[in-house]
Amino acid sequence: MDGDFSAEKPKEIKLDITKMGVGLLVSLSFFMLGSIGNYFVPKIHSYAFMIIIVVICKVANLIPAYYEESAIMFNNLIVKNLTAAVLAGIGIALIDLNVLAQSLTWQFMLLCLTSIITISLSAGLIGKLFGLYPVEASITAGFCNNSMGGTGNVAVLSASNRMGLIAFAQMGNRMGGAIILIISGFLIQLLS
C-alpha cells in the first residue's frame, strides 16, 4: 500500500493560560466569520460556513502553528473539564422520560439497532480497506455519526475508552452535518 499509515505521537503542548485565551478568540473568530457568511447567504447555516472556513484554512495552511496550538489547548480545556457537566446537563434537561418511554416501541428499537449495526459494519469494513483499524473506524465513523452530535460523540468515545479519537469524530460530524445543512437549506427553499 502506498503512503505511510503509521501513527505519530501528538505533539505535547505546554499549558499556558494566555494560549487558552487566544484559543477562545480563534474559536470565536471562526464563529463570527460563519455568522457573517450566513448573513450574506441565509440559505446556508452559520455552522456550515464556520466549518467550511476552518477546513479551508487548515487545508491551505493559513493558520500559524501558535494559533492552532492555542485552539487545541482551548478545545482540550473544554473537553477534559466540561465533558461530565455537559453530559449530565443534557441528560437532565433534555430527556423527558415520559416521551422516552412512549417512543420505545419494538419498531423503533429495531430501526435503531439496524441503523447502528449497518453503519458500524460498513464503516469498519471500509476503514479496513483504507488501512485503518476497523474498531476505531466503526466507533468514529459508525457509532459517533449515528449519535446526537458532539455530546453523543463524547458519550460514545468515553464509553469505549477512546477519547483520543474525539477530533476524528467531531470532524466526521461537522463535515457531514455541514453537508446536510447546505443540502437541506437549499431543499427547504425549493420545496417551500
PDB file of C-alpha atoms in Angstrom:
ATOM      1  CA  MET A   1       0.000   0.000   0.000  1.00  0.00           C
ATOM      2  CA  ASP A   2       1.278   3.478  -0.844  1.00  0.00           C
ATOM      3  CA  GLY A   3       1.532   6.027   1.900  1.00  0.00           C
ATOM      4  CA  ASP A   4       2.648   5.871   5.480  1.00  0.00           C
ATOM      5  CA  PHE A   5      -0.197   4.982   7.825  1.00  0.00           C
ATOM      6  CA  SER A   6       1.948   4.813  10.949  1.00  0.00           C
ATOM      7  CA  ALA A   7       0.546   6.705  13.888  1.00  0.00           C
ATOM      8  CA  GLU A   8       2.555   9.657  15.046  1.00  0.00           C
ATOM      9  CA  LYS A   9       2.508  10.819  18.618  1.00  0.00           C
ATOM     10  CA  PRO A  10       0.634  14.067  19.135  1.00  0.00           C
ATOM     11  CA  LYS A  11       2.925  16.964  19.883  1.00  0.00           C
ATOM     12  CA  GLU A  12       2.937  17.835  23.579  1.00  0.00           C
ATOM     13  CA  ILE A  13       1.678  21.343  24.146  1.00  0.00           C
ATOM     14  CA  LYS A  14       2.780  23.117  27.326  1.00  0.00           C
ATOM     15  CA  LEU A  15      -0.194  24.543  29.191  1.00  0.00           C
ATOM     16  CA  ASP A  16      -0.420  28.316  29.016  1.00  0.00           C
ATOM     17  CA  ILE A  17      -3.359  30.424  30.195  1.00  0.00           C
ATOM     18  CA  THR A  18      -2.627  33.070  27.551  1.00  0.00           C
ATOM     19  CA  LYS A  19      -2.803  30.458  24.794  1.00  0.00           C
ATOM     20  CA  MET A  20      -6.142  29.246  26.154  1.00  0.00           C
ATOM     21  CA  GLY A  21      -7.476  32.786  25.828  1.00  0.00           C
ATOM     22  CA  VAL A  22      -6.074  33.035  22.316  1.00  0.00           C
ATOM     23  CA  GLY A  23      -7.731  29.692  21.507  1.00  0.00           C
ATOM     24  CA  LEU A  24     -11.060  31.080  22.721  1.00  0.00           C
ATOM     25  CA  LEU A  25     -10.612  34.117  20.471  1.00  0.00           C
ATOM     26  CA  VAL A  26      -9.677  31.916  17.496  1.00  0.00           C
ATOM     27  CA  SER A  27     -12.842  29.871  18.067  1.00  0.00           C
ATOM     28  CA  LEU A  28     -14.986  32.995  18.387  1.00  0.00           C
ATOM     29  CA  SER A  29     -13.392  34.480  15.258  1.00  0.00           C
ATOM     30  CA  PHE A  30     -14.370  31.462  13.184  1.00  0.00           C
ATOM     31  CA  PHE A  31     -17.846  31.559  14.715  1.00  0.00           C
ATOM     32  CA  MET A  32     -18.171  35.233  13.724  1.00  0.00           C
ATOM     33  CA  LEU A  33     -16.958  34.501  10.180  1.00  0.00           C
ATOM     34  CA  GLY A  34     -19.589  31.774   9.920  1.00  0.00           C
ATOM     35  CA  SER A  35     -22.270  34.179  11.150  1.00  0.00           C
ATOM     36  CA  ILE A  36     -21.185  36.795   8.600  1.00  0.00           C
ATOM     37  CA  GLY A  37     -21.352  34.187   5.836  1.00  0.00           C
ATOM     38  CA  ASN A  38     -24.859  33.243   6.999  1.00  0.00           C
ATOM     39  CA  TYR A  39     -25.881  36.919   6.900  1.00  0.00           C
ATOM     40  CA  PHE A  40     -24.987  37.144   3.212  1.00  0.00           C
ATOM     41  CA  VAL A  41     -26.211  33.649   2.257  1.00  0.00           C
ATOM     42  CA  PRO A  42     -29.035  32.806   4.699  1.00  0.00           C
ATOM     43  CA  LYS A  43     -29.787  29.501   2.968  1.00  0.00           C
ATOM     44  CA  ILE A  44     -26.585  28.041   4.435  1.00  0.00           C
ATOM     45  CA  HIS A  45     -26.379  27.679   8.223  1.00  0.00           C
ATOM     46  CA  SER A  46     -23.698  29.678  10.046  1.00  0.00           C
ATOM     47  CA  TYR A  47     -22.153  26.489  11.481  1.00  0.00           C
ATOM     48  CA  ALA A  48     -21.752  25.120   7.964  1.00  0.00           C
ATOM     49  CA  PHE A  49     -19.933  28.299   6.941  1.00  0.00           C
ATOM     50  CA  MET A  50     -17.770  28.111  10.052  1.00  0.00           C
ATOM     51  CA  ILE A  51     -16.776  24.511   9.358  1.00  0.00           C
ATOM     52  CA  ILE A  52     -16.064  25.198   5.702  1.00  0.00           C
ATOM     53  CA  ILE A  53     -13.886  28.208   6.592  1.00  0.00           C
ATOM     54  CA  VAL A  54     -11.955  26.202   9.197  1.00  0.00           C
ATOM     55  CA  VAL A  55     -11.370  23.353   6.731  1.00  0.00           C
ATOM     56  CA  ILE A  56     -10.192  25.757   4.018  1.00  0.00           C
ATOM     57  CA  CYS A  57      -7.829  27.495   6.452  1.00  0.00           C
ATOM     58  CA  LYS A  58      -6.456  24.171   7.668  1.00  0.00           C
ATOM     59  CA  VAL A  59      -6.015  22.656   4.194  1.00  0.00           C
ATOM     60  CA  ALA A  60      -4.416  25.840   2.834  1.00  0.00           C
ATOM     61  CA  ASN A  61      -2.208  26.058   5.949  1.00  0.00           C
ATOM     62  CA  LEU A  62      -3.298  29.665   6.580  1.00  0.00           C
ATOM     63  CA  ILE A  63      -3.248  29.462  10.374  1.00  0.00           C
ATOM     64  CA  PRO A  64       0.123  29.790  12.131  1.00  0.00           C
ATOM     65  CA  ALA A  65       1.131  26.969  14.478  1.00  0.00           C
ATOM     66  CA  TYR A  66       0.783  29.233  17.532  1.00  0.00           C
ATOM     67  CA  TYR A  67      -2.920  29.797  16.838  1.00  0.00           C
ATOM     68  CA  GLU A  68      -3.518  26.123  16.046  1.00  0.00           C
ATOM     69  CA  GLU A  69      -1.881  25.113  19.324  1.00  0.00           C
ATOM     70  CA  SER A  70      -3.964  27.722  21.138  1.00  0.00           C
ATOM     71  CA  ALA A  71      -7.178  26.370  19.612  1.00  0.00           C
ATOM     72  CA  ILE A  72      -6.148  22.803  20.512  1.00  0.00           C
ATOM     73  CA  MET A  73      -5.384  23.878  24.075  1.00  0.00           C
ATOM     74  CA  PHE A  74      -8.761  25.617  24.425  1.00  0.00           C
ATOM     75  CA  ASN A  75     -10.502  22.544  22.968  1.00  0.00           C
ATOM     76  CA  ASN A  76      -8.690  20.281  25.444  1.00  0.00           C
ATOM     77  CA  LEU A  77      -9.704  22.567  28.308  1.00  0.00           C
ATOM     78  CA  ILE A  78     -13.363  22.333  27.340  1.00  0.00           C
ATOM     79  CA  VAL A  79     -13.362  18.599  26.533  1.00  0.00           C
ATOM     80  CA  LYS A  80     -11.462  17.489  29.633  1.00  0.00           C
ATOM     81  CA  ASN A  81     -13.158  19.745  32.166  1.00  0.00           C
ATOM     82  CA  LEU A  82     -16.715  20.109  30.934  1.00  0.00           C
ATOM     83  CA  THR A  83     -17.493  16.681  29.453  1.00  0.00           C
ATOM     84  CA  ALA A  84     -19.166  15.288  32.553  1.00  0.00           C
ATOM     85  CA  ALA A  85     -21.071  18.513  33.204  1.00  0.00           C
ATOM     86  CA  VAL A  86     -22.334  18.675  29.617  1.00  0.00           C
ATOM     87  CA  LEU A  87     -23.413  15.023  29.636  1.00  0.00           C
ATOM     88  CA  ALA A  88     -25.212  15.425  32.952  1.00  0.00           C
ATOM     89  CA  GLY A  89     -26.795  18.734  31.974  1.00  0.00           C
ATOM     90  CA  ILE A  90     -28.099  17.474  28.662  1.00  0.00           C
ATOM     91  CA  GLY A  91     -29.243  14.228  30.227  1.00  0.00           C
ATOM     92  CA  ILE A  92     -31.207  16.039  32.915  1.00  0.00           C
ATOM     93  CA  ALA A  93     -32.507  18.940  30.839  1.00  0.00           C
ATOM     94  CA  LEU A  94     -33.396  17.378  27.512  1.00  0.00           C
ATOM     95  CA  ILE A  95     -34.668  13.905  28.280  1.00  0.00           C
ATOM     96  CA  ASP A  96     -38.366  13.668  29.028  1.00  0.00           C
ATOM     97  CA  LEU A  97     -38.792  10.184  30.478  1.00  0.00           C
ATOM     98  CA  ASN A  98     -42.493  10.042  29.515  1.00  0.00           C
ATOM     99  CA  VAL A  99     -41.706  10.733  25.854  1.00  0.00           C
ATOM    100  CA  LEU A 100     -38.791   8.298  26.008  1.00  0.00           C
ATOM    101  CA  ALA A 101     -40.996   5.552  27.430  1.00  0.00           C
ATOM    102  CA  GLN A 102     -43.649   6.140  24.746  1.00  0.00           C
ATOM    103  CA  SER A 103     -41.107   6.022  21.923  1.00  0.00           C
ATOM    104  CA  LEU A 104     -39.558   2.713  22.965  1.00  0.00           C
ATOM    105  CA  THR A 105     -41.589   0.522  20.639  1.00  0.00           C
ATOM    106  CA  TRP A 106     -40.229  -2.626  19.046  1.00  0.00           C
ATOM    107  CA  GLN A 107     -40.266  -0.926  15.617  1.00  0.00           C
ATOM    108  CA  PHE A 108     -38.172   1.980  16.889  1.00  0.00           C
ATOM    109  CA  MET A 109     -35.739  -0.334  18.647  1.00  0.00           C
ATOM    110  CA  LEU A 110     -35.396  -2.489  15.501  1.00  0.00           C
ATOM    111  CA  LEU A 111     -34.792   0.614  13.369  1.00  0.00           C
ATOM    112  CA  CYS A 112     -32.112   1.909  15.778  1.00  0.00           C
ATOM    113  CA  LEU A 113     -30.418  -1.467  16.030  1.00  0.00           C
ATOM    114  CA  THR A 114     -30.436  -1.974  12.249  1.00  0.00           C
ATOM    115  CA  SER A 115     -29.088   1.522  11.656  1.00  0.00           C
ATOM    116  CA  ILE A 116     -26.275   1.175  14.189  1.00  0.00           C
ATOM    117  CA  ILE A 117     -25.229  -2.297  13.028  1.00  0.00           C
ATOM    118  CA  THR A 118     -25.316  -1.344   9.342  1.00  0.00           C
ATOM    119  CA  ILE A 119     -23.350   1.893   9.609  1.00  0.00           C
ATOM    120  CA  SER A 120     -20.820   0.457  12.069  1.00  0.00           C
ATOM    121  CA  LEU A 121     -20.112  -2.662  10.000  1.00  0.00           C
ATOM    122  CA  SER A 122     -19.876  -0.568   6.834  1.00  0.00           C
ATOM    123  CA  ALA A 123     -17.513   1.924   8.481  1.00  0.00           C
ATOM    124  CA  GLY A 124     -15.344  -0.871   9.871  1.00  0.00           C
ATOM    125  CA  LEU A 125     -15.089  -2.690   6.534  1.00  0.00           C
ATOM    126  CA  ILE A 126     -14.411   0.469   4.529  1.00  0.00           C
ATOM    127  CA  GLY A 127     -11.898   1.604   7.159  1.00  0.00           C
ATOM    128  CA  LYS A 128     -10.078  -1.721   6.869  1.00  0.00           C
ATOM    129  CA  LEU A 129      -9.931  -1.322   3.069  1.00  0.00           C
ATOM    130  CA  PHE A 130      -8.178   2.026   3.590  1.00  0.00           C
ATOM    131  CA  GLY A 131      -5.694   0.588   6.079  1.00  0.00           C
ATOM    132  CA  LEU A 132      -7.388   1.896   9.221  1.00  0.00           C
ATOM    133  CA  TYR A 133      -8.145  -0.032  12.377  1.00  0.00           C
ATOM    134  CA  PRO A 134     -11.683  -1.425  11.894  1.00  0.00           C
ATOM    135  CA  VAL A 135     -12.735  -0.978  15.529  1.00  0.00           C
ATOM    136  CA  GLU A 136     -11.713   2.680  15.606  1.00  0.00           C
ATOM    137  CA  ALA A 137     -13.279   3.273  12.182  1.00  0.00           C
ATOM    138  CA  SER A 138     -16.515   1.686  13.408  1.00  0.00           C
ATOM    139  CA  ILE A 139     -16.501   3.822  16.530  1.00  0.00           C
ATOM    140  CA  THR A 140     -15.697   7.187  14.917  1.00  0.00           C
ATOM    141  CA  ALA A 141     -17.440   6.859  11.561  1.00  0.00           C
ATOM    142  CA  GLY A 142     -20.181   4.492  12.679  1.00  0.00           C
ATOM    143  CA  PHE A 143     -21.258   4.991  16.264  1.00  0.00           C
ATOM    144  CA  CYS A 144     -20.323   8.675  16.564  1.00  0.00           C
ATOM    145  CA  ASN A 145     -22.022   9.667  13.323  1.00  0.00           C
ATOM    146  CA  ASN A 146     -25.089   7.750  14.456  1.00  0.00           C
ATOM    147  CA  SER A 147     -25.204   9.620  17.768  1.00  0.00           C
ATOM    148  CA  MET A 148     -26.569  13.054  18.629  1.00  0.00           C
ATOM    149  CA  GLY A 149     -23.636  15.236  17.619  1.00  0.00           C
ATOM    150  CA  GLY A 150     -20.903  16.438  19.954  1.00  0.00           C
ATOM    151  CA  THR A 151     -22.495  15.157  23.136  1.00  0.00           C
ATOM    152  CA  GLY A 152     -23.156  11.801  21.521  1.00  0.00           C
ATOM    153  CA  ASN A 153     -19.516  11.696  20.413  1.00  0.00           C
ATOM    154  CA  VAL A 154     -18.364  12.262  23.973  1.00  0.00           C
ATOM    155  CA  ALA A 155     -20.747   9.610  25.291  1.00  0.00           C
ATOM    156  CA  VAL A 156     -19.687   7.019  22.693  1.00  0.00           C
ATOM    157  CA  LEU A 157     -15.960   7.716  22.981  1.00  0.00           C
ATOM    158  CA  SER A 158     -15.912   7.829  26.773  1.00  0.00           C
ATOM    159  CA  ALA A 159     -17.881   4.564  26.922  1.00  0.00           C
ATOM    160  CA  SER A 160     -15.409   2.922  24.524  1.00  0.00           C
ATOM    161  CA  ASN A 161     -12.389   4.486  26.276  1.00  0.00           C
ATOM    162  CA  ARG A 162     -11.260   6.154  23.034  1.00  0.00           C
ATOM    163  CA  MET A 163     -11.443   9.889  23.861  1.00  0.00           C
ATOM    164  CA  GLY A 164      -8.272  10.371  21.808  1.00  0.00           C
ATOM    165  CA  LEU A 165     -10.454   9.952  18.716  1.00  0.00           C
ATOM    166  CA  ILE A 166     -12.635  12.967  19.559  1.00  0.00           C
ATOM    167  CA  ALA A 167     -11.089  15.091  16.792  1.00  0.00           C
ATOM    168  CA  PHE A 168     -11.955  12.491  14.138  1.00  0.00           C
ATOM    169  CA  ALA A 169     -15.473  12.043  15.490  1.00  0.00           C
ATOM    170  CA  GLN A 170     -16.038  15.798  15.587  1.00  0.00           C
ATOM    171  CA  MET A 171     -14.704  16.237  12.072  1.00  0.00           C
ATOM    172  CA  GLY A 172     -16.977  13.488  10.775  1.00  0.00           C
ATOM    173  CA  ASN A 173     -19.997  15.008  12.498  1.00  0.00           C
ATOM    174  CA  ARG A 174     -19.158  18.535  11.464  1.00  0.00           C
ATOM    175  CA  MET A 175     -18.353  17.811   7.833  1.00  0.00           C
ATOM    176  CA  GLY A 176     -21.341  15.509   7.480  1.00  0.00           C
ATOM    177  CA  GLY A 177     -23.507  17.985   9.355  1.00  0.00           C
ATOM    178  CA  ALA A 178     -22.296  20.869   7.202  1.00  0.00           C
ATOM    179  CA  ILE A 179     -23.115  18.941   4.040  1.00  0.00           C
ATOM    180  CA  ILE A 180     -26.579  18.079   5.382  1.00  0.00           C
ATOM    181  CA  LEU A 181     -27.189  21.713   6.442  1.00  0.00           C
ATOM    182  CA  ILE A 182     -26.225  23.007   2.998  1.00  0.00           C
ATOM    183  CA  ILE A 183     -28.350  20.454   1.142  1.00  0.00           C
ATOM    184  CA  SER A 184     -31.337  20.872   3.463  1.00  0.00           C
ATOM    185  CA  GLY A 185     -31.068  24.677   3.274  1.00  0.00           C
ATOM    186  CA  PHE A 186     -31.405  24.545  -0.493  1.00  0.00           C
ATOM    187  CA  LEU A 187     -34.116  21.860  -0.410  1.00  0.00           C
ATOM    188  CA  ILE A 188     -36.221  23.804   2.098  1.00  0.00           C
ATOM    189  CA  GLN A 189     -36.081  26.869  -0.159  1.00  0.00           C
ATOM    190  CA  LEU A 190     -37.013  24.780  -3.203  1.00  0.00           C
ATOM    191  CA  LEU A 191     -39.823  22.839  -1.552  1.00  0.00           C
ATOM    192  CA  SER A 192     -41.431  25.641   0.461  1.00  0.00           C
TER     193      SER A 192
END
